[in-house]
Short mmCIF file of C-alpha atoms and ligand atoms in Angstrom, two decimals:
data_model
loop_
_atom_site.label_atom_id
_atom_site.label_comp_id
_atom_site.label_asym_id
_atom_site.label_seq_id
_atom_site.Cartn_x
_atom_site.Cartn_y
_atom_site.Cartn_z
CA PRO W 1 76.43 83.22 85.52
CA ARG W 2 78.37 84.10 82.43
CA VAL W 3 81.74 85.81 82.12
CA THR W 4 82.88 87.21 78.78
CA ILE W 5 86.59 87.56 78.14
CA VAL W 6 87.48 89.83 75.22
CA GLY W 7 90.93 88.89 73.91
CA ALA W 8 91.65 85.16 73.92
CA GLY W 9 95.43 85.58 74.09
CA ARG W 10 97.59 84.33 76.89
CA VAL W 11 95.99 86.24 79.75
CA GLY W 12 92.47 85.77 78.37
CA SER W 13 92.72 82.06 77.71
CA THR W 14 94.41 81.35 81.06
CA LEU W 15 91.69 83.36 82.80
CA ALA W 16 89.04 81.33 80.96
CA GLN W 17 90.61 78.18 82.35
CA ARG W 18 90.72 79.58 85.90
CA VAL W 19 87.10 80.80 85.85
CA ALA W 20 85.75 77.54 84.45
CA GLU W 21 87.92 75.22 86.54
CA LYS W 22 87.18 77.14 89.75
CA ASN W 23 83.57 76.52 88.77
CA LEU W 24 82.75 80.24 88.95
CA ALA W 25 80.82 80.73 85.71
CA ASP W 26 80.34 79.80 82.08
CA VAL W 27 82.82 81.58 79.86
CA VAL W 28 82.59 83.27 76.46
CA LEU W 29 86.00 83.83 74.89
CA LEU W 30 86.02 86.42 72.12
CA ASP W 31 88.89 87.36 69.81
CA ILE W 32 89.29 88.95 66.39
CA ILE W 33 91.29 86.01 65.09
CA ALA W 34 88.94 83.62 63.29
CA GLY W 35 88.84 80.11 64.71
CA MET W 36 91.30 80.77 67.53
CA PRO W 37 88.85 81.31 70.43
CA GLN W 38 86.68 78.48 69.09
CA GLY W 39 89.69 76.13 69.18
CA LEU W 40 90.65 77.20 72.70
CA ALA W 41 87.07 76.76 73.90
CA LEU W 42 86.91 73.25 72.47
CA ASP W 43 90.23 72.40 74.12
CA LEU W 44 88.93 73.68 77.49
CA MET W 45 85.63 71.79 77.01
CA GLU W 46 87.60 68.58 76.44
CA ALA W 47 89.36 69.06 79.80
CA ARG W 48 86.08 69.25 81.70
CA GLY W 49 85.69 65.54 82.30
CA ILE W 50 89.22 65.32 83.64
CA GLU W 51 88.99 68.45 85.78
CA ILE W 52 85.46 67.48 86.79
CA HIS W 53 83.31 70.50 86.19
CA ASN W 54 80.39 71.24 83.92
CA ARG W 55 80.92 74.85 82.88
CA GLN W 56 80.32 75.83 79.26
CA ILE W 57 83.16 77.52 77.40
CA ILE W 58 82.20 79.16 74.12
CA GLY W 59 84.65 80.64 71.62
CA THR W 60 83.47 83.34 69.22
CA ASN W 61 84.34 86.29 66.98
CA ASN W 62 80.90 87.79 67.39
CA TYR W 63 79.74 90.03 70.25
CA ALA W 64 76.16 88.79 69.89
CA ASP W 65 77.37 85.56 71.55
CA THR W 66 78.45 87.48 74.66
CA SER W 67 74.98 88.82 75.49
CA GLY W 68 73.73 88.78 79.06
CA SER W 69 77.15 88.49 80.71
CA GLN W 70 77.44 89.40 84.40
CA ILE W 71 81.12 90.25 83.98
CA VAL W 72 83.13 91.38 80.96
CA VAL W 73 86.91 91.21 81.17
CA ILE W 74 88.90 93.09 78.53
CA THR W 75 92.35 91.65 77.82
CA ALA W 76 92.40 92.50 74.11
CA GLY W 77 95.42 94.39 72.86
CA LEU W 78 99.13 94.12 72.41
CA PRO W 79 101.46 93.04 75.21
CA ARG W 80 104.90 94.58 75.78
CA LYS W 81 108.08 93.61 73.98
CA PRO W 82 111.47 93.80 75.72
CA GLY W 83 112.54 97.41 76.26
CA MET W 84 109.00 98.76 75.87
CA SER W 85 107.16 100.53 78.65
CA ARG W 86 103.45 99.95 79.17
CA ASP W 87 102.89 103.46 77.81
CA ASP W 88 104.35 102.50 74.43
CA LEU W 89 101.17 100.50 73.90
CA LEU W 90 98.98 103.54 74.46
CA LYS W 91 97.46 104.47 71.11
CA THR W 92 97.11 101.01 69.61
CA ASN W 93 95.50 99.54 72.69
CA ALA W 94 93.27 102.60 73.25
CA LYS W 95 91.48 101.93 69.95
CA ILE W 96 91.11 98.23 70.69
CA VAL W 97 89.83 98.72 74.25
CA VAL W 98 87.33 101.47 73.38
CA GLU W 99 85.90 99.37 70.56
CA ALA W 100 85.74 96.27 72.75
CA ALA W 101 84.06 98.13 75.61
CA LYS W 102 81.40 99.67 73.33
CA ASN W 103 80.61 96.38 71.65
CA ALA W 104 80.47 94.45 74.90
CA ILE W 105 78.22 96.90 76.76
CA ALA W 106 75.80 96.94 73.84
CA HIS W 107 75.15 93.23 74.44
CA SER W 108 75.54 93.11 78.23
CA PRO W 109 74.18 96.43 79.53
CA ASN W 110 74.15 95.19 83.15
CA ALA W 111 77.67 93.77 83.22
CA ILE W 112 80.51 94.73 85.54
CA PHE W 113 83.68 95.44 83.54
CA ILE W 114 87.24 94.54 84.47
CA VAL W 115 89.98 95.95 82.25
CA VAL W 116 93.34 94.16 82.06
CA THR W 117 94.89 95.65 78.89
CA ASN W 118 97.91 97.93 79.38
CA PRO W 119 98.65 100.70 80.09
CA LEU W 120 96.12 99.62 82.68
CA ASP W 121 94.95 102.78 84.41
CA VAL W 122 94.55 104.70 81.15
CA MET W 123 92.70 101.84 79.44
CA THR W 124 90.33 101.58 82.40
CA TYR W 125 89.62 105.31 82.18
CA LEU W 126 88.96 105.09 78.43
CA ALA W 127 86.65 102.10 78.92
CA TRP W 128 84.79 104.01 81.65
CA GLN W 129 84.34 106.89 79.20
CA ALA W 130 83.32 104.66 76.31
CA THR W 131 80.70 102.74 78.29
CA GLY W 132 79.33 105.62 80.37
CA LEU W 133 79.13 103.21 83.31
CA PRO W 134 78.91 104.40 86.92
CA ARG W 135 82.27 103.94 88.58
CA ASP W 136 81.20 101.02 90.75
CA ARG W 137 80.76 98.87 87.64
CA ILE W 138 84.09 99.41 85.90
CA MET W 139 87.57 98.78 87.24
CA GLY W 140 91.05 97.68 86.29
CA MET W 141 93.18 94.76 87.46
CA ALA W 142 96.74 95.62 88.50
CA GLY W 143 97.01 96.01 92.26
CA VAL W 144 96.15 92.39 93.04
CA LEU W 145 98.98 91.29 90.73
CA ASP W 146 101.49 93.89 91.94
CA SER W 147 100.65 92.98 95.55
CA ALA W 148 101.08 89.26 94.79
CA ARG W 149 104.50 90.02 93.35
CA PHE W 150 105.51 92.03 96.42
CA GLU W 151 104.23 89.21 98.66
CA THR W 152 106.17 86.65 96.61
CA PHE W 153 109.45 88.53 96.98
CA ILE W 154 108.90 88.98 100.73
CA ALA W 155 108.09 85.28 101.11
CA LEU W 156 111.16 84.26 99.12
CA GLU W 157 113.39 86.57 101.17
CA LEU W 158 112.09 85.20 104.48
CA GLY W 159 111.59 81.60 103.37
CA VAL W 160 107.95 81.56 104.48
CA LEU W 161 104.70 80.40 102.90
CA PRO W 162 103.55 83.01 100.32
CA ALA W 163 99.95 82.79 101.58
CA ASP W 164 101.13 83.97 105.02
CA VAL W 165 102.39 87.24 103.54
CA LYS W 166 99.91 90.08 103.07
CA ALA W 167 100.80 93.31 101.32
CA MET W 168 99.07 95.99 99.29
CA VAL W 169 100.32 97.99 96.33
CA LEU W 170 98.42 101.13 95.32
CA GLY W 171 98.85 103.68 92.55
CA SER W 172 99.29 103.20 88.84
CA HIS W 173 100.41 99.96 87.21
CA GLY W 174 103.96 100.92 86.30
CA ASP W 175 107.21 102.25 87.70
CA LEU W 176 105.28 104.75 89.81
CA MET W 177 103.25 102.16 91.73
CA VAL W 178 103.08 102.68 95.50
CA PRO W 179 103.88 99.54 97.51
CA LEU W 180 102.76 100.09 101.13
CA SER W 181 105.67 98.43 102.93
CA ARG W 182 104.67 99.58 106.38
CA TYR W 183 101.37 97.70 106.10
CA ALA W 184 102.97 94.46 104.83
CA THR W 185 102.88 91.61 107.33
CA VAL W 186 103.66 87.94 107.77
CA ASN W 187 100.58 86.66 109.60
CA GLY W 188 100.18 90.02 111.30
CA ILE W 189 103.85 90.67 112.05
CA PRO W 190 105.00 93.80 110.18
CA ILE W 191 107.85 93.07 107.77
CA THR W 192 109.58 96.12 109.23
CA GLU W 193 110.18 93.86 112.29
CA LEU W 194 111.64 91.10 110.13
CA LEU W 195 113.69 92.84 107.43
CA ASP W 196 116.01 95.85 107.38
CA VAL W 197 115.19 99.01 105.44
CA ALA W 198 117.63 98.33 102.60
CA THR W 199 116.23 94.84 102.02
CA ILE W 200 112.66 96.12 101.97
CA GLU W 201 113.69 98.82 99.48
CA ARG W 202 115.27 96.15 97.25
CA LEU W 203 112.05 94.09 97.32
CA VAL W 204 110.00 97.21 96.54
CA GLU W 205 112.24 97.91 93.52
CA ARG W 206 111.89 94.35 92.29
CA THR W 207 108.10 94.69 92.62
CA ARG W 208 108.06 97.90 90.57
CA ASN W 209 110.05 96.08 87.93
CA GLY W 210 108.12 92.80 88.31
CA GLY W 211 106.42 92.87 84.92
CA ALA W 212 109.54 93.93 83.01
CA GLU W 213 111.62 91.22 84.72
CA ILE W 214 109.37 88.59 83.14
CA VAL W 215 109.19 90.34 79.75
CA GLU W 216 113.01 90.38 79.64
CA LEU W 217 113.27 86.71 80.53
CA MET W 218 110.59 85.51 78.12
CA GLN W 219 111.35 87.86 75.22
CA THR W 220 107.96 86.94 73.69
CA GLY W 221 105.24 88.83 75.57
CA GLY W 222 104.77 89.14 79.28
CA ALA W 223 103.38 87.44 82.34
CA PHE W 224 100.02 85.72 82.16
CA PHE W 225 99.67 83.04 84.85
CA ALA W 226 99.71 85.39 87.84
CA PRO W 227 97.76 88.09 85.93
CA ALA W 228 95.04 85.53 85.20
CA SER W 229 95.00 84.40 88.85
CA ALA W 230 94.76 88.00 90.03
CA THR W 231 91.86 88.71 87.68
CA SER W 232 90.06 85.53 88.70
CA VAL W 233 90.15 86.63 92.34
CA MET W 234 88.32 89.83 91.38
CA VAL W 235 85.80 87.87 89.31
CA GLU W 236 85.27 85.52 92.25
CA SER W 237 84.78 88.30 94.81
CA ILE W 238 82.13 89.86 92.55
CA LEU W 239 80.28 86.69 91.54
CA LEU W 240 80.26 85.20 95.05
CA ASN W 241 79.64 88.60 96.68
CA GLN W 242 82.64 88.09 98.96
CA SER W 243 83.29 91.78 99.69
CA ARG W 244 87.04 91.21 99.64
CA LEU W 245 89.14 94.31 100.19
CA LEU W 246 91.45 94.38 97.17
CA PRO W 247 93.61 97.00 95.49
CA VAL W 248 91.67 97.88 92.33
CA ALA W 249 92.13 100.54 89.65
CA ALA W 250 89.06 102.70 90.25
CA TYR W 251 87.69 105.98 88.94
CA LEU W 252 88.14 108.42 91.80
CA GLU W 253 85.63 111.05 92.78
CA GLY W 254 87.65 112.99 95.33
CA GLU W 255 89.11 110.15 97.40
CA TYR W 256 92.75 110.73 98.34
CA GLY W 257 92.31 114.27 97.00
CA LEU W 258 92.05 112.91 93.43
CA LYS W 259 89.26 113.39 90.90
CA ASP W 260 88.51 112.30 87.35
CA VAL W 261 91.40 109.85 87.14
CA VAL W 262 91.78 106.08 87.50
CA ILE W 263 94.29 104.74 89.98
CA GLY W 264 94.78 101.72 92.24
CA VAL W 265 93.13 102.08 95.66
CA PRO W 266 91.70 99.60 98.20
CA CYS W 267 88.14 98.68 97.21
CA ARG W 268 85.54 96.31 98.56
CA LEU W 269 84.40 94.09 95.69
CA GLY W 270 80.98 92.47 95.81
CA CYS W 271 78.05 91.64 93.58
CA SER W 272 77.44 95.30 92.71
CA GLY W 273 81.09 95.80 91.76
CA ILE W 274 83.03 98.38 93.77
CA GLU W 275 80.99 98.59 96.99
CA SER W 276 83.24 101.20 98.54
CA VAL W 277 86.65 102.80 98.27
CA LEU W 278 88.66 102.70 101.48
CA GLU W 279 90.54 105.88 102.27
CA LEU W 280 93.67 105.03 104.20
CA ASN W 281 95.49 107.51 106.33
CA LEU W 282 98.60 107.65 104.17
CA SER W 283 101.93 109.11 105.19
CA ASP W 284 103.03 112.26 103.35
CA ARG W 285 105.43 110.21 101.23
CA GLU W 286 102.82 107.61 100.28
CA ARG W 287 100.25 110.27 99.46
CA GLU W 288 102.78 112.12 97.33
CA GLY W 289 103.59 108.84 95.55
CA LEU W 290 99.92 108.34 94.79
CA HIS W 291 99.58 111.87 93.43
CA ILE W 292 102.68 111.55 91.22
CA SER W 293 101.31 108.30 89.93
CA ALA W 294 97.89 109.89 89.24
CA GLU W 295 99.52 112.82 87.43
CA SER W 296 101.31 110.46 85.04
CA VAL W 297 98.05 108.59 84.34
CA ARG W 298 96.36 111.92 83.62
CA LYS W 299 99.09 112.88 81.14
CA SER W 300 98.75 109.52 79.37
CA ILE W 301 94.97 109.94 79.19
CA GLU W 302 95.54 113.31 77.48
CA ARG W 303 98.10 111.83 75.08
CA SER W 304 95.77 108.98 74.18
CA GLN W 305 93.19 111.52 73.07
CA GLU W 306 95.51 113.76 71.01
P1 LIG C 1 98.22 88.33 73.78
O1 LIG C 1 98.86 88.97 72.58
O2 LIG C 1 98.55 86.93 74.12
O3 LIG C 1 96.63 88.44 73.64
C1 LIG C 1 95.95 89.57 73.22
C2 LIG C 1 94.79 89.10 72.35
O4 LIG C 1 93.98 90.22 72.01
C3 LIG C 1 95.22 88.45 71.05
O5 LIG C 1 94.69 87.13 70.95
C4 LIG C 1 94.62 89.37 69.98
O6 LIG C 1 94.20 88.67 68.80
C5 LIG C 1 93.45 89.96 70.72
N1 LIG C 1 92.94 91.18 70.13
C6 LIG C 1 93.62 92.19 69.53
N2 LIG C 1 92.77 93.12 69.08
C7 LIG C 1 91.52 92.70 69.39
C8 LIG C 1 90.24 93.24 69.19
N3 LIG C 1 90.07 94.41 68.56
N4 LIG C 1 89.17 92.54 69.65
C9 LIG C 1 89.33 91.35 70.27
N5 LIG C 1 90.55 90.80 70.49
C10 LIG C 1 91.62 91.47 70.06
O7 LIG C 1 98.55 89.30 75.02
P2 LIG C 1 98.44 88.93 76.58
O8 LIG C 1 99.76 88.50 77.06
O9 LIG C 1 97.26 88.08 76.79
O10 LIG C 1 98.19 90.39 77.20
C11 LIG C 1 96.97 91.07 76.93
C12 LIG C 1 97.01 92.50 77.48
O11 LIG C 1 97.02 92.45 78.90
C13 LIG C 1 98.26 93.28 77.10
O12 LIG C 1 97.92 94.63 76.84
C14 LIG C 1 99.12 93.19 78.34
O13 LIG C 1 100.06 94.25 78.43
C15 LIG C 1 98.07 93.25 79.41
N6 LIG C 1 98.47 92.75 80.72
C16 LIG C 1 98.08 93.46 81.81
C17 LIG C 1 98.38 93.04 83.08
C18 LIG C 1 97.90 93.82 84.26
O14 LIG C 1 98.41 93.65 85.35
N7 LIG C 1 96.93 94.68 84.10
C19 LIG C 1 99.18 91.82 83.31
C20 LIG C 1 99.49 91.11 82.11
C21 LIG C 1 99.15 91.58 80.85
#
């Protein structure tokens, strides 16, 4: 199989490394900067003998080289600077993502699309519109990352192995995300049995602010290692038809009482893309959180089209 990654910046190039070194697929890295994706691809090719895999990595500035991809990941666009919200990127990234989506689908009409560019939920919606794809074949990555951050903070607080912590974050990728604390467990034990309410609330706040915390520390762009890992898990579940249940930004058709909007919900990911959307029985507060989050995505979609 072949995975195209549009945008060979920090998230895109790290994702290329993950996909190739996990031996999931050949990779085409595309960017507008001449020479840059070609250089990265050569660098990754030269690591193959050491990492012991035989995947091809191609760098290009031309969409014709992406043809026949099973998956297209869009990471092209600007990242945040300190003090910026993801919404500040709206108009610039909207143009980039719509153009990328149209070009990519023209060469890979059967591909499944994963959008990573921020503001995530809006960009996924615009890419859905631009490609005309059915909703099972286009989705955004955010929930897997936000959940991994929540899990990390729980693990750090309790001093346990991060892999033993399971949590899910729904909603939009931003301050209005909806971490589902009551479903979070350490190997099946609810964290509500292990931590007091105030501590859980502090970890939830840190999760909401997880992206900005890194932007502030780095001062030059945002996170990319964990975002690339999170995206590679979605790629893997699709390519290997694993049917993992992951929080994914999906176009909703009435689930959770929401329509014609993209928001993070639990989805089963397999070889056809989104195999199903799981409708959880949310508490009133969680459901309200999801609706507030959806409303803000809707407003941003409108603003992006003004
Ligand atoms: P970056 O600046 O390192 O890379 C972006 C790349 O896109 C650059 O190489 C740039 O040349 C390229 N690009 C710009 N316009 C293009 C076009 N028209 N066609 C092809 N390539 C184009 O940024 P980074 O850190 O890799 O982040 C990429 C995006 O992903 C940002 O919008 C960022 O906010 C977002 N992001 C989203 C996350 C999520 O959870 N959904 C997590 C981390 C980042």
